[in-house]
PDB file of C-alpha atoms in Angstrom:
ATOM      1  CA  MET F 170       0.000   0.000   0.000  1.00 53.00           C
ATOM      2  CA  ASP F 171       2.893   2.343   0.772  1.00 76.00           C
ATOM      3  CA  ALA F 172       4.124   2.115  -2.832  1.00 78.00           C
ATOM      4  CA  ARG F 173       0.665   2.952  -4.118  1.00 86.00           C
ATOM      5  CA  ILE F 174       0.463   6.019  -1.906  1.00 91.00           C
ATOM      6  CA  PHE F 175       3.930   7.157  -3.022  1.00 93.00           C
ATOM      7  CA  GLU F 176       2.878   6.903  -6.669  1.00 93.00           C
ATOM      8  CA  ILE F 177      -0.354   8.832  -6.056  1.00 94.00           C
ATOM      9  CA  VAL F 178       1.359  11.592  -4.065  1.00 96.00           C
ATOM     10  CA  SER F 179       4.265  11.924  -6.502  1.00 97.00           C
ATOM     11  CA  TYR F 180       1.785  12.120  -9.387  1.00 97.00           C
ATOM     12  CA  ALA F 181      -0.230  14.873  -7.677  1.00 97.00           C
ATOM     13  CA  ILE F 182       2.914  16.891  -6.943  1.00 98.00           C
ATOM     14  CA  LEU F 183       4.384  16.494 -10.438  1.00 98.00           C
ATOM     15  CA  LYS F 184       1.055  17.144 -12.177  1.00 98.00           C
ATOM     16  CA  ALA F 185       0.708  20.490 -10.359  1.00 98.00           C
ATOM     17  CA  TYR F 186       4.380  21.336 -10.946  1.00 98.00           C
ATOM     18  CA  TYR F 187       4.406  20.700 -14.675  1.00 98.00           C
ATOM     19  CA  SER F 188       1.015  22.341 -15.249  1.00 97.00           C
ATOM     20  CA  GLU F 189       2.645  25.720 -14.610  1.00 92.00           C
ATOM     21  CA  GLN F 190       5.273  25.186 -17.301  1.00 96.00           C
ATOM     22  CA  ILE F 191       4.555  26.408 -20.821  1.00 96.00           C
ATOM     23  CA  ILE F 192       6.129  25.324 -24.066  1.00 95.00           C
ATOM     24  CA  TYR F 193       5.825  26.779 -27.533  1.00 95.00           C
ATOM     25  CA  TRP F 194       5.701  24.397 -30.458  1.00 91.00           C
ATOM     26  CA  GLY F 195       4.669  24.313 -34.065  1.00 91.00           C
ATOM     27  CA  TRP F 196       5.669  23.549 -37.622  1.00 92.00           C
ATOM     28  CA  ASN F 197       7.153  26.965 -38.282  1.00 92.00           C
ATOM     29  CA  ILE F 198       8.399  29.940 -36.255  1.00 91.00           C
ATOM     30  CA  ASN F 199       5.512  32.186 -37.287  1.00 93.00           C
ATOM     31  CA  ASP F 200       2.782  29.777 -36.192  1.00 93.00           C
ATOM     32  CA  LEU F 201       3.591  28.535 -32.704  1.00 94.00           C
ATOM     33  CA  THR F 202       1.151  27.059 -30.213  1.00 92.00           C
ATOM     34  CA  GLU F 203       1.458  27.917 -26.522  1.00 94.00           C
ATOM     35  CA  GLU F 204       0.583  24.986 -24.298  1.00 95.00           C
ATOM     36  CA  ASN F 205       0.913  24.100 -20.633  1.00 96.00           C
ATOM     37  CA  LEU F 206       2.511  20.754 -19.895  1.00 97.00           C
ATOM     38  CA  LYS F 207       0.010  18.115 -18.779  1.00 97.00           C
ATOM     39  CA  LEU F 208       0.862  14.986 -16.835  1.00 97.00           C
ATOM     40  CA  TYR F 209      -1.452  11.987 -17.177  1.00 95.00           C
ATOM     41  CA  LYS F 210      -1.603   8.924 -14.968  1.00 94.00           C
ATOM     42  CA  THR F 211      -1.832   5.959 -17.320  1.00 88.00           C
ATOM     43  CA  GLY F 212      -3.163   3.235 -15.055  1.00 76.00           C
ATOM     44  CA  ARG F 213      -3.578   1.945 -11.573  1.00 70.00           C
ATOM     45  CA  THR F 214      -0.618   1.284  -9.341  1.00 63.00           C
ATOM     46  CA  ASN F 215      -1.761  -2.217  -8.453  1.00 59.00           C
ATOM     47  CA  ALA F 216      -2.523  -3.256 -12.038  1.00 52.00           C
ATOM     48  CA  ASN F 217       0.833  -5.024 -12.366  1.00 55.00           C
ATOM     49  CA  ASP F 218       0.469  -4.597 -16.112  1.00 55.00           C
ATOM     50  CA  GLY F 219       4.038  -3.533 -16.795  1.00 63.00           C
ATOM     51  CA  GLY F 220       2.858  -0.242 -18.220  1.00 71.00           C
ATOM     52  CA  ILE F 221       4.303   3.228 -17.949  1.00 85.00           C
ATOM     53  CA  ASP F 222       2.999   5.155 -14.928  1.00 90.00           C
ATOM     54  CA  PHE F 223       2.763   8.749 -16.226  1.00 94.00           C
ATOM     55  CA  VAL F 224       2.900  10.374 -19.652  1.00 95.00           C
ATOM     56  CA  MET F 225       3.420  14.069 -20.338  1.00 97.00           C
ATOM     57  CA  LYS F 226       1.698  15.901 -23.153  1.00 95.00           C
ATOM     58  CA  PRO F 227       2.754  17.459 -25.532  1.00 93.00           C
ATOM     59  CA  LEU F 228       6.386  16.456 -24.950  1.00 93.00           C
ATOM     60  CA  GLY F 229       5.723  12.730 -24.831  1.00 92.00           C
ATOM     61  CA  ARG F 230       7.842  12.213 -21.729  1.00 94.00           C
ATOM     62  CA  PHE F 231       7.460   8.896 -19.929  1.00 94.00           C
ATOM     63  CA  PHE F 232       7.670   8.503 -16.147  1.00 95.00           C
ATOM     64  CA  GLN F 233       8.108   5.270 -14.209  1.00 93.00           C
ATOM     65  CA  VAL F 234       7.642   5.128 -10.429  1.00 92.00           C
ATOM     66  CA  THR F 235       9.622   2.611  -8.397  1.00 90.00           C
ATOM     67  CA  GLU F 236      10.970   1.819  -4.952  1.00 89.00           C
ATOM     68  CA  THR F 237      13.833  -0.376  -6.051  1.00 86.00           C
ATOM     69  CA  LEU F 238      17.320   0.062  -7.442  1.00 83.00           C
ATOM     70  CA  ASP F 239      17.147  -3.360  -9.125  1.00 83.00           C
ATOM     71  CA  ILE F 240      18.861  -3.013 -12.493  1.00 81.00           C
ATOM     72  CA  ASN F 241      16.609  -5.623 -14.096  1.00 82.00           C
ATOM     73  CA  LYS F 242      13.531  -3.528 -13.394  1.00 83.00           C
ATOM     74  CA  TYR F 243      15.091  -0.367 -14.827  1.00 85.00           C
ATOM     75  CA  PHE F 244      16.334  -2.074 -17.964  1.00 86.00           C
ATOM     76  CA  LEU F 245      12.997  -3.853 -18.440  1.00 86.00           C
ATOM     77  CA  ASP F 246      11.224  -0.483 -18.223  1.00 87.00           C
ATOM     78  CA  ILE F 247      13.699   0.989 -20.714  1.00 89.00           C
ATOM     79  CA  ASP F 248      13.293  -1.997 -23.051  1.00 86.00           C
ATOM     80  CA  LYS F 249       9.503  -1.876 -23.050  1.00 86.00           C
ATOM     81  CA  ILE F 250       9.642   1.588 -24.620  1.00 83.00           C
ATOM     82  CA  GLN F 251      12.509   0.663 -26.943  1.00 83.00           C
ATOM     83  CA  ARG F 252      15.080   2.827 -25.147  1.00 82.00           C
ATOM     84  CA  TYR F 253      12.984   5.978 -25.531  1.00 88.00           C
ATOM     85  CA  PRO F 254      14.055   8.491 -22.852  1.00 93.00           C
ATOM     86  CA  ILE F 255      12.385   7.837 -19.500  1.00 93.00           C
ATOM     87  CA  THR F 256      12.233   9.630 -16.157  1.00 95.00           C
ATOM     88  CA  PHE F 257      12.308   7.502 -13.020  1.00 95.00           C
ATOM     89  CA  VAL F 258      10.509   8.696  -9.898  1.00 96.00           C
ATOM     90  CA  ILE F 259      12.179   6.760  -7.109  1.00 95.00           C
ATOM     91  CA  LYS F 260      11.120   6.368  -3.506  1.00 95.00           C
ATOM     92  CA  THR F 261      14.534   6.942  -1.973  1.00 95.00           C
ATOM     93  CA  GLU F 262      16.465   9.576  -0.078  1.00 96.00           C
ATOM     94  CA  LYS F 263      19.629   8.753  -2.065  1.00 96.00           C
ATOM     95  CA  SER F 264      20.956  11.535  -4.276  1.00 96.00           C
ATOM     96  CA  GLN F 265      20.451  11.472  -8.018  1.00 95.00           C
ATOM     97  CA  ASN F 266      24.184  10.883  -8.496  1.00 95.00           C
ATOM     98  CA  GLU F 267      24.165   7.962  -6.032  1.00 95.00           C
ATOM     99  CA  ILE F 268      21.206   6.409  -7.822  1.00 95.00           C
ATOM    100  CA  LEU F 269      22.738   6.742 -11.275  1.00 94.00           C
ATOM    101  CA  LYS F 270      26.068   5.401 -10.013  1.00 94.00           C
ATOM    102  CA  LYS F 271      24.373   2.390  -8.398  1.00 92.00           C
ATOM    103  CA  ILE F 272      22.352   1.630 -11.551  1.00 92.00           C
ATOM    104  CA  GLU F 273      25.470   1.896 -13.710  1.00 93.00           C
ATOM    105  CA  GLU F 274      27.561  -0.272 -11.365  1.00 92.00           C
ATOM    106  CA  ASN F 275      24.872  -2.952 -11.331  1.00 89.00           C
ATOM    107  CA  ALA F 276      24.561  -2.713 -15.105  1.00 90.00           C
ATOM    108  CA  ILE F 277      28.309  -3.153 -15.608  1.00 90.00           C
ATOM    109  CA  ASN F 278      28.220  -6.215 -13.344  1.00 89.00           C
ATOM    110  CA  THR F 279      25.286  -7.634 -15.319  1.00 86.00           C
ATOM    111  CA  TYR F 280      26.264  -6.638 -18.860  1.00 84.00           C
ATOM    112  CA  THR F 281      29.973  -6.771 -19.572  1.00 82.00           C
ATOM    113  CA  VAL F 282      29.671  -4.860 -22.862  1.00 89.00           C
ATOM    114  CA  LYS F 283      30.079  -1.181 -22.005  1.00 89.00           C
ATOM    115  CA  ALA F 284      28.286  -0.044 -25.183  1.00 90.00           C
ATOM    116  CA  ILE F 285      25.128  -1.842 -24.033  1.00 87.00           C
ATOM    117  CA  VAL F 286      25.344  -0.256 -20.599  1.00 90.00           C
ATOM    118  CA  LYS F 287      25.842   3.176 -22.174  1.00 92.00           C
ATOM    119  CA  ARG F 288      22.757   2.753 -24.400  1.00 90.00           C
ATOM    120  CA  TYR F 289      20.643   1.927 -21.367  1.00 89.00           C
ATOM    121  CA  MET F 290      22.092   4.700 -19.221  1.00 93.00           C
ATOM    122  CA  ASP F 291      21.558   7.237 -22.018  1.00 94.00           C
ATOM    123  CA  SER F 292      17.853   6.349 -21.929  1.00 93.00           C
ATOM    124  CA  ILE F 293      17.486   7.688 -18.398  1.00 94.00           C
ATOM    125  CA  GLU F 294      16.271  11.225 -18.980  1.00 95.00           C
ATOM    126  CA  GLU F 295      15.939  12.268 -15.344  1.00 96.00           C
ATOM    127  CA  ILE F 296      15.864  10.885 -11.824  1.00 96.00           C
ATOM    128  CA  ILE F 297      13.329  12.375  -9.410  1.00 98.00           C
ATOM    129  CA  ASN F 298      13.815  11.298  -5.798  1.00 97.00           C
ATOM    130  CA  ILE F 299      12.133  12.178  -2.490  1.00 97.00           C
ATOM    131  CA  PRO F 300      14.362  15.252  -1.883  1.00 98.00           C
ATOM    132  CA  ASN F 301      13.387  16.570  -5.371  1.00 97.00           C
ATOM    133  CA  LEU F 302       9.721  15.990  -4.615  1.00 98.00           C
ATOM    134  CA  ARG F 303      10.052  17.874  -1.299  1.00 98.00           C
ATOM    135  CA  ILE F 304      11.640  20.872  -3.040  1.00 98.00           C
ATOM    136  CA  ILE F 305       8.913  20.906  -5.684  1.00 98.00           C
ATOM    137  CA  LEU F 306       6.184  20.500  -3.058  1.00 98.00           C
ATOM    138  CA  ASN F 307       7.533  23.401  -0.996  1.00 98.00           C
ATOM    139  CA  GLU F 308       7.544  25.634  -4.104  1.00 97.00           C
ATOM    140  CA  LEU F 309       3.971  24.609  -4.904  1.00 98.00           C
ATOM    141  CA  ILE F 310       2.825  25.282  -1.330  1.00 97.00           C
ATOM    142  CA  GLN F 311       4.359  28.770  -1.533  1.00 97.00           C
ATOM    143  CA  ASP F 312       2.485  29.263  -4.823  1.00 97.00           C
ATOM    144  CA  GLY F 313      -0.832  28.369  -3.180  1.00 97.00           C
ATOM    145  CA  LYS F 314      -1.225  24.962  -4.866  1.00 97.00           C
ATOM    146  CA  THR F 315      -1.897  22.920  -1.703  1.00 97.00           C
ATOM    147  CA  LYS F 316      -5.641  22.451  -2.384  1.00 97.00           C
ATOM    148  CA  GLU F 317      -4.978  21.439  -5.996  1.00 97.00           C
ATOM    149  CA  ILE F 318      -2.489  18.787  -4.856  1.00 98.00           C
ATOM    150  CA  MET F 319      -4.733  17.492  -2.073  1.00 97.00           C
ATOM    151  CA  ASP F 320      -7.758  17.304  -4.404  1.00 97.00           C
ATOM    152  CA  GLU F 321      -5.705  15.234  -6.857  1.00 96.00           C
ATOM    153  CA  ILE F 322      -4.474  12.918  -4.089  1.00 95.00           C
ATOM    154  CA  ILE F 323      -8.068  12.374  -2.941  1.00 94.00           C
ATOM    155  CA  LEU F 324      -9.317  11.760  -6.480  1.00 92.00           C
ATOM    156  CA  GLN F 325      -6.545   9.308  -7.357  1.00 92.00           C
ATOM    157  CA  SER F 326      -6.890   7.528  -3.997  1.00 90.00           C
ATOM    158  CA  LYS F 327     -10.618   7.010  -4.580  1.00 89.00           C
ATOM    159  CA  VAL F 328      -9.866   5.490  -7.984  1.00 84.00           C
ATOM    160  CA  GLU F 329      -6.972   3.393  -6.708  1.00 82.00           C
ATOM    161  CA  PHE F 330      -8.737   2.012  -3.667  1.00 81.00           C
ATOM    162  CA  ASN F 331     -12.124   1.565  -5.402  1.00 75.00           C
ATOM    163  CA  TYR F 332     -13.852   4.007  -3.093  1.00 76.00           C
ATOM    164  CA  ASP F 333     -17.383   4.963  -4.002  1.00 72.00           C
ATOM    165  CA  GLU F 334     -19.081   7.559  -1.830  1.00 69.00           C
ATOM    166  CA  ASN F 335     -22.285   5.522  -2.089  1.00 64.00           C
ATOM    167  CA  ASP F 336     -20.560   2.578  -0.350  1.00 54.00           C
ATOM    168  CA  ASP F 337     -21.080   2.216   3.389  1.00 50.00           C
TER     169      ASP F 337
END
């Protein structure tokens, strides 16, 4: 249950955080579209379907939430999207550098060909850990986004835990 709550809370925080960021895109410089980034939760945490946890529009960024530093899980996640860049949201207090170093060390021990390890490591777009989430959350609280985050946590928790207000 703890992992499910971490995924829900991290989603709510990141959804609010990215929603404030704007990008400009288009087919030519004179006809650009202004759009806020939108983070979507792609399934339930307990589905065990091997899917990607969050997707960002319009950038097409993928996010995977995990509690482990098991190299097999990371490389499986990278493989399932054909080494497309992926951001890992990790339930750990370890620094981003420590995490990347540990993943790379485990990868080198598992795969002796350095070119293979490099291809996998290059697929890791970003690492978001608990300290990053705290920093983001504190910024959002200062910006008056607490209710927005809490409403999202409540909504996603109701979905995740099959809560229906009509139930006793």
